[in-house]
Short mmCIF file of C-alpha atoms in Angstrom, two decimals:
data_model
loop_
_atom_site.label_atom_id
_atom_site.label_comp_id
_atom_site.label_asym_id
_atom_site.label_seq_id
_atom_site.Cartn_x
_atom_site.Cartn_y
_atom_site.Cartn_z
CA MET D 11 75.13 117.51 15.01
CA LYS D 12 72.54 116.23 12.68
CA ASN D 13 72.17 119.20 10.41
CA ASN D 14 70.45 119.12 7.04
CA GLU D 15 69.66 115.45 7.03
CA SER D 16 68.02 113.80 4.11
CA GLY D 17 64.65 112.15 4.60
CA VAL D 18 61.15 113.30 5.44
CA LEU D 19 61.06 116.34 7.68
CA LEU D 20 58.39 117.25 10.24
CA GLY D 21 55.32 118.84 8.66
CA LYS D 22 55.10 122.60 8.28
CA GLU D 23 52.32 123.00 10.82
CA LEU D 24 53.95 120.83 13.46
CA SER D 25 57.16 122.78 12.88
CA PHE D 26 55.21 125.98 13.44
CA TYR D 27 53.69 124.53 16.61
CA ALA D 28 57.18 123.61 17.77
CA LYS D 29 58.24 127.23 17.30
CA TYR D 30 55.26 128.75 19.12
CA PRO D 31 53.91 126.11 21.53
CA GLN D 32 52.93 128.46 24.36
CA GLU D 33 51.39 131.01 22.06
CA MET D 34 49.32 128.32 20.32
CA ASP D 35 48.17 127.01 23.69
CA ILE D 36 47.17 130.49 24.82
CA ALA D 37 45.36 131.14 21.54
CA TYR D 38 43.36 127.95 22.06
CA VAL D 39 42.46 128.70 25.65
CA ALA D 40 41.52 132.29 24.76
CA GLN D 41 38.70 130.93 22.62
CA VAL D 42 36.90 129.55 25.64
CA ASP D 43 38.21 131.58 28.53
CA THR D 44 37.54 135.31 28.85
CA HIS D 45 40.63 135.83 30.99
CA TYR D 46 42.89 134.73 28.18
CA ARG D 47 40.76 136.54 25.63
CA LYS D 48 41.97 139.75 27.29
CA LEU D 49 45.52 138.98 26.26
CA PHE D 50 44.38 139.43 22.66
CA SER D 51 42.68 142.75 23.27
CA PHE D 52 44.88 144.27 20.53
CA LEU D 53 42.74 142.34 18.02
CA ASP D 54 39.22 143.44 17.19
CA LYS D 55 36.37 140.93 17.13
CA LYS D 56 36.74 140.09 13.46
CA GLN D 57 40.51 139.72 13.69
CA PHE D 58 40.12 137.47 16.71
CA GLN D 59 37.64 135.26 14.86
CA GLU D 60 40.03 135.03 11.94
CA MET D 61 42.78 134.06 14.32
CA GLU D 62 40.56 131.36 15.81
CA LYS D 63 40.07 129.84 12.37
CA MET D 64 43.78 129.96 11.59
CA VAL D 65 44.68 128.41 14.94
CA ALA D 66 42.16 125.63 14.32
CA ASN D 67 43.49 124.94 10.80
CA VAL D 68 47.14 125.03 11.73
CA GLY D 69 46.51 123.20 15.03
CA ASP D 70 44.50 120.43 13.38
CA ALA D 71 47.13 119.89 10.73
CA ALA D 72 49.84 119.89 13.42
CA ALA D 73 47.82 117.36 15.42
CA GLU D 74 47.64 115.05 12.38
CA GLN D 75 51.41 115.34 11.96
CA ALA D 76 51.89 114.68 15.67
CA ARG D 77 49.78 111.54 15.30
CA GLU D 78 51.96 110.33 12.43
CA LEU D 79 55.14 111.03 14.37
CA THR D 80 53.97 109.29 17.55
CA ASP D 81 52.78 106.33 15.43
CA GLU D 82 56.20 106.05 13.87
CA ILE D 83 57.91 106.17 17.26
CA VAL D 84 55.63 103.43 18.60
CA ALA D 85 56.29 101.36 15.48
CA GLY D 86 59.99 101.84 16.20
CA LEU D 87 59.49 100.42 19.70
CA LEU D 88 57.42 97.47 18.54
CA ILE D 89 60.49 95.86 17.05
CA LEU D 90 62.11 95.53 20.50
CA LYS D 91 62.98 91.87 20.83
CA GLY D 92 61.37 89.59 23.38
CA ILE D 93 58.67 92.05 24.40
CA LYS D 94 55.00 91.16 24.25
CA ALA D 95 53.40 94.47 23.57
CA GLU D 96 50.23 95.90 22.15
CA ASN D 97 49.18 99.39 21.14
CA ILE D 98 47.29 101.50 23.65
CA ASN D 99 44.09 102.91 22.20
CA ARG D 100 44.62 106.54 21.40
CA THR D 101 42.71 109.15 23.29
CA ASN D 102 44.36 112.03 21.50
CA TYR D 103 46.68 112.75 18.62
CA TRP D 104 49.65 113.79 20.69
CA GLU D 105 50.14 110.61 22.65
CA ALA D 106 50.51 106.95 21.79
CA GLY D 107 51.96 104.00 23.58
CA LEU D 108 52.44 100.35 24.24
CA ARG D 109 51.20 98.09 26.97
CA ILE D 110 53.72 95.46 27.82
CA ARG D 111 52.75 92.02 29.09
CA LYS D 112 54.93 89.59 30.96
CA THR D 113 53.84 86.80 28.66
CA ALA D 114 51.39 86.65 25.79
CA THR D 115 48.72 85.31 28.14
CA SER D 116 49.29 87.57 31.18
CA ALA D 117 46.06 89.13 32.31
CA ASN D 118 47.47 92.19 34.05
CA ILE D 119 49.10 94.94 32.12
CA ASN D 120 50.77 97.19 34.61
CA PHE D 121 53.67 98.28 32.47
CA GLU D 122 53.37 100.94 29.82
CA CYS D 123 55.65 102.79 27.49
CA ARG D 124 54.21 106.07 26.26
CA VAL D 125 55.24 108.51 23.59
CA ARG D 126 54.01 112.01 24.21
CA ILE D 127 54.44 115.37 22.52
CA GLU D 128 53.80 118.18 24.95
CA THR D 129 54.59 121.75 25.77
CA VAL D 130 57.23 121.99 28.46
CA GLY D 131 58.02 125.57 29.33
CA GLU D 132 58.89 127.21 26.04
CA GLN D 133 59.53 123.97 24.22
CA LEU D 134 57.49 121.39 22.40
CA VAL D 135 59.04 118.15 23.53
CA ALA D 136 58.63 114.65 22.18
CA GLY D 137 59.36 112.21 24.96
CA ILE D 138 59.22 108.53 25.82
CA TRP D 139 57.94 107.62 29.25
CA ILE D 140 57.97 104.36 31.13
CA TRP D 141 55.38 103.71 33.78
CA ILE D 142 55.11 100.72 36.05
CA LYS D 143 52.14 100.55 38.33
CA GLY D 144 53.10 100.70 41.98
CA SER D 145 56.80 101.21 41.32
CA LYS D 146 58.65 104.26 42.44
CA SER D 147 60.48 106.23 39.80
CA ALA D 148 63.70 105.95 41.82
CA ASP D 149 63.60 102.13 41.58
CA LEU D 150 62.78 102.33 37.92
CA MET D 151 65.65 104.69 37.29
CA LYS D 152 68.06 102.38 39.11
CA VAL D 153 67.33 99.62 36.61
CA LEU D 154 67.31 101.92 33.60
CA LYS D 155 70.56 103.66 34.54
CA ARG D 156 72.49 100.41 34.34
CA SER D 157 72.21 100.63 30.55
CA ILE D 158 71.08 104.13 29.77
CA LYS D 159 73.94 106.34 30.82
CA LYS D 160 72.16 109.64 30.67
CA LEU D 161 68.47 109.85 31.35
CA PRO D 162 66.95 113.22 30.45
CA GLU D 163 66.31 115.67 33.24
CA GLN D 164 62.98 114.72 34.80
CA PRO D 165 60.38 117.45 34.33
CA ARG D 166 58.78 119.54 37.06
CA ASN D 167 55.44 117.83 36.71
CA PHE D 168 57.13 114.51 37.28
CA ASP D 169 54.57 112.38 39.05
CA GLY D 170 56.83 110.01 40.92
CA SER D 171 55.81 106.84 39.13
CA SER D 172 56.89 107.52 35.54
CA VAL D 173 60.36 108.02 34.14
CA LEU D 174 61.22 110.07 31.09
CA VAL D 175 63.60 107.87 29.13
CA ALA D 176 64.31 110.08 26.13
CA ALA D 177 63.28 113.55 25.02
CA ILE D 178 63.83 115.81 22.02
CA ASP D 179 63.08 119.50 21.74
CA LEU D 180 61.18 119.60 18.46
CA ARG D 181 61.97 123.25 17.84
CA GLU D 182 65.65 122.44 17.91
CA ALA D 183 65.01 119.48 15.64
CA VAL D 184 63.21 121.72 13.16
CA GLU D 185 66.01 124.30 13.22
CA GLN D 186 68.51 121.54 12.53
CA HIS D 187 66.35 120.21 9.66
CA ARG D 188 66.32 116.81 11.24
CA SER D 189 64.39 114.06 9.50
CA LYS D 190 61.52 112.31 11.19
CA GLN D 191 63.47 109.06 11.05
CA SER D 192 66.41 110.51 12.97
CA ILE D 193 64.01 111.78 15.67
CA VAL D 194 62.43 108.32 15.91
CA ASP D 195 65.86 106.67 16.07
CA GLU D 196 67.15 108.98 18.79
CA LEU D 197 64.07 108.60 20.93
CA THR D 198 63.89 104.83 20.72
CA ALA D 199 67.64 104.20 21.01
CA PRO D 200 67.82 104.12 24.84
CA LEU D 201 65.28 101.33 25.06
CA PHE D 202 67.33 99.22 22.66
CA GLN D 203 70.23 99.54 25.10
CA LEU D 204 68.38 97.55 27.73
CA ASP D 205 69.34 93.91 27.75
CA LYS D 206 66.99 90.98 28.19
CA ASP D 207 67.64 90.72 31.94
CA GLN D 208 66.80 94.36 32.51
CA TRP D 209 63.55 94.05 30.57
CA HIS D 210 62.75 90.99 32.63
CA GLN D 211 63.49 92.93 35.82
CA LEU D 212 61.19 95.76 34.73
CA ILE D 213 58.43 93.34 33.82
CA LEU D 214 58.77 91.64 37.22
CA MET D 215 58.42 95.02 38.92
CA ALA D 216 55.06 95.35 37.22
CA ASP D 217 53.64 92.21 38.78
CA MET Q 26 52.40 129.06 -1.20
CA ASN Q 27 49.64 127.00 0.39
CA ARG Q 28 46.87 128.25 2.64
CA ASN Q 29 48.34 126.94 5.87
CA GLN Q 30 51.67 128.54 5.04
CA ASP Q 31 49.92 131.91 4.81
CA GLU Q 32 48.08 131.20 8.02
CA CYS Q 33 51.28 130.27 9.81
CA GLU Q 34 52.79 133.58 8.75
CA ALA Q 35 49.74 135.53 9.83
CA LEU Q 36 49.73 133.75 13.19
CA GLU Q 37 53.42 134.42 13.61
CA ARG Q 38 52.72 138.16 13.34
CA ILE Q 39 49.88 137.90 15.88
CA PHE Q 40 52.05 135.95 18.29
CA ARG Q 41 54.78 138.56 18.14
CA ASP Q 42 52.17 141.20 18.95
CA LEU Q 43 50.85 138.99 21.74
CA SER Q 44 54.27 138.95 23.32
CA LYS Q 45 54.67 142.74 23.05
CA HIS Q 46 51.15 143.32 24.28
CA THR Q 47 51.57 141.02 27.29
CA ASN Q 48 54.78 142.81 28.18
CA ARG Q 49 53.01 146.14 27.92
CA GLN Q 50 50.14 144.98 30.11
CA LEU Q 51 52.55 143.68 32.69
CA ALA Q 52 54.53 146.93 32.49
CA GLU Q 53 51.40 148.88 33.34
CA ILE Q 54 50.73 146.65 36.31
CA TRP Q 55 54.37 147.00 37.32
CA GLU Q 56 54.20 150.79 37.26
CA SER Q 57 50.99 150.80 39.26
CA LEU Q 58 52.66 148.72 41.91
CA GLY Q 59 55.45 151.04 42.95
CA ASP Q 60 57.82 149.04 45.08
CA LYS Q 61 55.49 146.12 45.66
CA GLU Q 62 56.22 142.69 44.31
CA ILE Q 63 54.48 142.08 40.99
CA SER Q 64 53.27 138.68 42.07
CA GLN Q 65 51.30 140.43 44.84
CA HIS Q 66 49.16 142.31 42.37
CA PRO Q 67 45.64 140.90 42.49
CA ALA Q 68 45.21 141.08 38.70
CA PHE Q 69 48.34 139.09 38.13
CA GLN Q 70 47.54 136.63 40.88
CA THR Q 71 44.10 136.01 39.45
CA ASP Q 72 45.55 135.28 36.06
CA VAL Q 73 48.09 132.91 37.46
CA ARG Q 74 45.54 131.10 39.59
CA ILE Q 75 43.16 130.81 36.67
CA ALA Q 76 46.04 129.70 34.50
CA GLU Q 77 47.08 127.01 36.94
CA CYS Q 78 43.60 125.69 37.20
CA THR Q 79 42.84 125.83 33.49
CA ILE Q 80 45.98 124.01 32.68
CA ALA Q 81 45.40 121.38 35.31
CA LEU Q 82 41.94 120.94 33.83
CA LEU Q 83 43.20 120.61 30.34
CA SER Q 84 45.77 118.11 31.43
CA VAL Q 85 42.86 115.84 32.28
CA SER Q 86 42.10 115.64 28.59
CA ASP Q 87 45.70 114.94 27.93
CA GLY Q 88 45.75 111.44 29.35
CA GLU Q 89 48.27 112.51 31.95
CA ARG Q 90 49.83 109.63 33.75
CA LYS Q 91 48.26 110.57 37.05
CA GLU Q 92 44.82 111.36 35.77
CA LYS Q 93 43.33 110.86 39.18
CA THR Q 94 45.54 113.57 40.65
CA ALA Q 95 44.31 116.01 38.03
CA TYR Q 96 40.68 115.09 38.64
CA THR Q 97 40.93 115.44 42.39
CA GLN Q 98 42.81 118.74 42.18
CA ILE Q 99 40.18 120.19 39.92
CA LEU Q 100 37.32 118.80 41.93
CA ALA Q 101 38.79 120.34 45.07
CA TRP Q 102 39.29 123.64 43.26
CA ILE Q 103 35.71 123.69 42.03
CA PHE Q 104 34.42 122.87 45.51
CA GLN Q 105 36.47 125.59 47.09
CA HIS Q 106 36.21 128.35 44.49
CA GLY Q 107 33.11 127.43 42.52
CA TYR Q 108 30.74 130.31 41.94
CA GLU Q 109 29.20 131.45 45.27
CA GLN Q 110 29.69 127.99 46.77
CA ALA Q 111 27.18 126.63 44.24
CA PRO Q 112 29.01 123.38 43.39
CA ILE Q 113 29.88 122.49 46.99
CA ARG Q 114 26.36 123.35 48.15
CA SER Q 115 24.96 121.11 45.47
CA PHE Q 116 27.23 118.31 46.72
CA LEU Q 117 26.28 118.91 50.37
CA ASN Q 118 22.58 118.90 49.45
CA HIS Q 119 23.04 115.59 47.72
CA LEU Q 120 24.60 114.15 50.87
CA TYR Q 121 21.81 115.67 52.96
CA ASP Q 122 19.14 114.06 50.73
CA ALA Q 123 20.98 110.78 51.08
CA GLY Q 124 20.92 111.07 54.87
CA GLN Q 125 24.69 111.39 55.09
CA PHE Q 126 24.99 115.07 56.00
CA PRO Q 127 22.91 116.53 58.83
CA PHE Q 128 22.63 120.14 57.69
CA PRO Q 129 19.76 121.08 55.33
CA PRO Q 130 20.24 123.51 52.42
CA HIS Q 131 19.04 126.59 54.31
CA TYR Q 132 21.98 126.38 56.72
CA LYS Q 133 24.84 128.81 56.27
CA PHE Q 134 28.16 127.27 55.33
CA SER Q 135 31.40 129.12 55.75
CA GLU Q 136 35.17 128.68 55.76
CA ILE Q 137 34.90 125.85 53.28
CA GLU Q 138 38.28 124.47 52.36
CA ALA Q 139 38.74 121.64 49.92
CA GLU Q 140 42.22 120.23 49.75
CA ALA Q 141 43.41 117.73 47.17
CA GLY Q 142 46.06 115.30 48.36
CA HIS Q 143 45.73 115.91 52.10
CA VAL Q 144 48.87 114.34 53.55
CA LEU Q 145 48.28 112.04 56.53
CA SER Q 146 49.82 113.18 59.79
CA ASP Q 147 51.21 109.69 60.47
CA ARG Q 148 54.19 110.44 58.22
CA SER Q 149 53.37 107.50 55.99
CA GLY Q 150 53.33 109.86 53.04
CA LYS Q 151 49.86 108.63 52.11
CA GLN Q 152 47.36 111.17 50.90
CA ILE Q 153 43.62 111.55 51.09
CA ASP Q 154 42.23 112.46 47.67
CA VAL Q 155 39.93 115.28 48.76
CA TRP Q 156 39.63 116.58 52.31
CA ILE Q 157 36.80 119.10 52.71
CA THR Q 158 36.20 121.03 55.91
CA GLY Q 159 33.83 123.82 56.79
CA LEU Q 160 31.52 125.35 59.33
CA ALA Q 161 27.73 125.14 59.43
CA ARG Q 162 25.22 127.17 61.38
CA LYS Q 163 21.54 127.78 61.12
CA ASN Q 164 21.66 131.43 62.05
CA ILE Q 165 24.52 133.82 61.98
CA LYS Q 166 24.48 134.09 65.79
CA ASP Q 167 24.66 130.31 66.35
CA VAL Q 168 27.87 128.64 67.38
CA PRO Q 169 29.34 127.16 64.20
CA ILE Q 170 29.57 123.40 63.90
CA LYS Q 171 32.64 121.94 62.23
CA TRP Q 172 32.27 119.27 59.60
CA LEU Q 173 34.65 117.14 57.58
CA ILE Q 174 34.09 115.16 54.40
CA VAL Q 175 36.73 112.70 53.26
CA VAL Q 176 36.50 111.75 49.60
CA GLU Q 177 38.34 108.75 48.21
CA VAL Q 178 38.51 108.71 44.43
CA LYS Q 179 39.05 105.52 42.46
CA VAL Q 180 39.59 105.84 38.75
CA ASP Q 181 41.57 102.84 37.63
CA THR Q 182 43.11 101.26 40.69
CA LEU Q 183 41.83 98.84 43.27
CA GLU Q 184 41.31 99.66 46.91
CA SER Q 185 44.13 98.38 49.07
CA LEU Q 186 43.50 96.57 52.33
CA SER Q 187 44.56 99.19 54.86
CA GLN Q 188 44.03 102.31 52.80
CA LEU Q 189 40.63 103.42 54.04
CA GLY Q 190 41.50 102.47 57.62
CA CYS Q 191 44.37 105.00 57.55
CA TYR Q 192 42.04 107.69 56.23
CA GLU Q 193 39.48 106.91 58.92
CA LYS Q 194 42.20 107.22 61.59
CA GLU Q 195 43.16 110.62 60.21
CA ALA Q 196 39.52 111.73 60.36
CA THR Q 197 39.31 110.48 63.96
CA LYS Q 198 42.35 112.60 64.79
CA TRP Q 199 40.55 115.62 63.35
CA ALA Q 200 37.52 114.85 65.55
CA THR Q 201 39.70 114.40 68.64
CA ALA Q 202 41.49 117.69 67.99
CA SER Q 203 38.15 119.46 67.55
CA GLU Q 204 36.92 118.01 70.81
CA LYS Q 205 40.06 119.03 72.68
CA ALA Q 206 39.70 122.54 71.33
CA GLY Q 207 36.15 122.66 72.64
CA ASP Q 208 34.66 123.06 69.16
CA LYS Q 209 31.28 121.73 68.17
CA TYR Q 210 31.61 119.18 65.40
CA ILE Q 211 29.86 116.30 63.70
CA ASP Q 212 31.33 112.90 62.96
CA PRO Q 213 33.37 112.87 59.77
CA ILE Q 214 31.57 111.85 56.61
CA PHE Q 215 33.16 109.45 54.16
CA VAL Q 216 32.50 109.39 50.44
CA CYS Q 217 33.80 106.96 47.84
CA LEU Q 218 33.80 108.40 44.32
CA THR Q 219 34.10 105.81 41.56
CA ARG Q 220 33.13 105.22 37.96
CA ALA Q 221 30.27 102.87 38.79
CA GLY Q 222 29.39 103.95 42.33
CA LYS Q 223 31.10 100.92 43.82
CA ALA Q 224 30.90 100.48 47.58
CA ALA Q 225 34.15 100.61 49.52
CA LYS Q 226 35.32 97.16 50.51
CA TRP Q 227 37.64 97.51 53.47
CA GLY Q 228 36.64 100.61 55.37
CA LYS Q 229 35.12 100.27 58.84
CA GLN Q 230 33.04 103.40 58.41
CA ASN Q 231 30.15 103.86 56.06
CA TRP Q 232 31.68 105.14 52.82
CA TRP Q 233 28.86 106.68 50.83
CA PRO Q 234 29.22 105.61 47.18
CA ILE Q 235 28.83 108.21 44.47
CA THR Q 236 29.56 108.07 40.76
CA PHE Q 237 31.47 110.50 38.57
CA GLU Q 238 28.32 111.02 36.53
CA GLN Q 239 26.47 112.10 39.67
CA ILE Q 240 29.25 114.53 40.59
CA CYS Q 241 29.22 115.99 37.06
CA GLY Q 242 25.43 116.33 37.24
CA LEU Q 243 25.60 118.08 40.61
CA ILE Q 244 28.25 120.52 39.44
CA TRP Q 245 26.49 121.21 36.16
CA ASP Q 246 23.13 121.82 37.83
CA SER Q 247 24.75 124.30 40.15
CA ILE Q 248 26.50 126.41 37.48
CA LYS Q 249 24.62 125.94 34.23
CA ASP Q 250 22.82 129.28 34.49
CA ARG Q 251 25.93 131.19 35.48
CA GLU Q 252 27.93 131.45 32.32
CA ASP Q 253 29.69 134.59 33.50
CA ALA Q 254 31.15 132.92 36.54
CA PRO Q 255 34.92 132.41 36.24
CA SER Q 256 34.45 128.82 37.28
CA PHE Q 257 31.94 128.14 34.50
CA CYS Q 258 34.30 127.16 31.74
CA LEU Q 259 36.64 125.40 34.15
CA ALA Q 260 33.79 123.28 35.43
CA GLY Q 261 32.76 122.70 31.82
CA TYR Q 262 36.23 121.35 31.01
CA PHE Q 263 36.12 119.14 34.05
CA ILE Q 264 32.71 117.70 33.22
CA THR Q 265 33.62 117.09 29.58
CA ALA Q 266 36.87 115.44 30.47
CA VAL Q 267 35.38 113.26 33.20
CA LEU Q 268 32.44 112.13 31.10
CA ALA Q 269 34.66 111.37 28.13
CA LYS Q 270 37.62 109.82 29.90
CA VAL Q 271 36.28 108.29 33.09
CA CYS Q 272 32.67 107.52 32.24
CA GLU Q 273 33.65 106.74 28.65
CA TRP Q 274 30.76 108.61 27.14
CA PRO Q 275 31.21 108.84 23.37
CA ILE Q 276 32.11 112.53 23.45
CA PRO Q 277 34.64 113.55 20.84
CA LEU Q 278 37.11 115.76 22.68
CA PRO Q 279 37.37 118.74 20.35
CA ARG Q 280 40.93 119.04 19.18
CA SER Q 281 40.44 122.61 18.13
CA ILE Q 282 39.26 123.73 21.52
CA VAL Q 283 41.23 121.55 23.87
CA PRO Q 284 44.86 121.33 22.87
CA SER Q 285 45.58 117.81 23.81
CA HIS Q 286 49.15 118.24 24.92
CA LEU Q 287 48.77 121.38 26.99
CA ASN Q 288 51.17 121.28 29.89
CA ARG Q 289 50.31 122.79 33.22
CA TYR Q 290 53.48 124.84 33.36
CA SER Q 291 53.29 126.18 29.87
CA LEU Q 292 51.21 129.26 30.49
CA LEU Q 293 52.82 130.01 33.81
CA SER Q 294 56.13 129.92 32.10
CA PHE Q 295 54.80 132.30 29.45
CA PHE Q 296 53.80 134.79 32.12
CA GLY Q 297 57.13 134.26 33.83
CA LYS Q 298 58.98 134.89 30.60
CA SER Q 299 57.08 138.08 29.94
CA ARG Q 300 57.80 139.28 33.45
CA CYS Q 301 61.50 138.56 33.14
CA SER Q 302 61.80 140.35 29.81
CA HIS Q 303 60.15 143.39 31.37
CA GLU Q 304 62.54 143.36 34.30
CA GLU Q 305 65.50 143.31 31.94
#
């Protein structure tokens, strides 16, 4: 157990988000969808507007902290040896990633490693995903399992072409006072277990 | 104590009330049901359906791995459930104006079904992105004429050599089955939906090219004056997401409105949790 670690902890707002991910999501959707608005019928109009502001403030701050965390995880992956990778342009604050090329001059980039923070059931999960265009997840897993003994349970919205390589329940991490660095280390560790041949095999699959 | 700390605490109180309140609402529904299954209650079903769709829509903004799947699911949903057939009618009118669809706007369309990921019957496991069927008739007393529109969506992948051929075969099977059943039908219509309106390369049939921007325009035109329609905000999400992510319009996706990591099972799970706690 990694209780009470020293080091920088997750921000307050992201920690709050990790505690109430579904409720935050519902509060967001209720702002634009009358069906969800009904769930908050115990609040009067003014109270609801106040809640909207609070959700926006806390949510925005949490999003900033999520961006910092995903950046740090990607930076942790960039030091993988022998991999020609570049950052994927961000489209939102909760996801970042790397595109991996076979060689520095390869034109096609069909291999990606993504870091995503998302609500899964009642949890806010930070996960690392590998995606190889055209490859089936079962083939991908075969290669990964040679080094990574225990892959996380694949989620229900598993799309058949990506594999979840590592995942951490952020609520649990907050309760254990885990530092950001220890979260980064745990998430990136499985990819450091892959040897050069296995990386090569994955990259070949992407051709 | 900083401002956000106070806000977190205030939100925490609201969220606890939200949980109690949801349980209470569900309890009322439960009591009104008697012995029936709660999931059969129309109010609950509506919420779940809306939830599923909203979440699928929001996942488009989330950069989900299979973005195309999310787009096609939502597009199919909008075509099937969109307010009083407005979006699908708008699409059919577009095809009519383009000379691709034989029935003019004053025809009556019924039994419209739009399915995302229609699995081919050849057991190859391949799927057609959107498979839309329906009936058309000029007057209510006329014999209905069956129609089929096959939509292939290309977001970021290239067309493979045999792909469209398989889809065309599937559409031919539909026509053959209709003929055998003695139904009136028209030849299937093929549409290729891409970012730039690119023509299909390998299909034998005429695949009518259409762009995402056109589809967004058609949907928007059909619902823009109907803000009360349940599909209004869903279609709004779809259009925003498609224009921003597929067409790469410089639209800042609002973080405060669209939670960027929303997962499609999150809200369903919330409802599920509330239901379970009531049953206990």
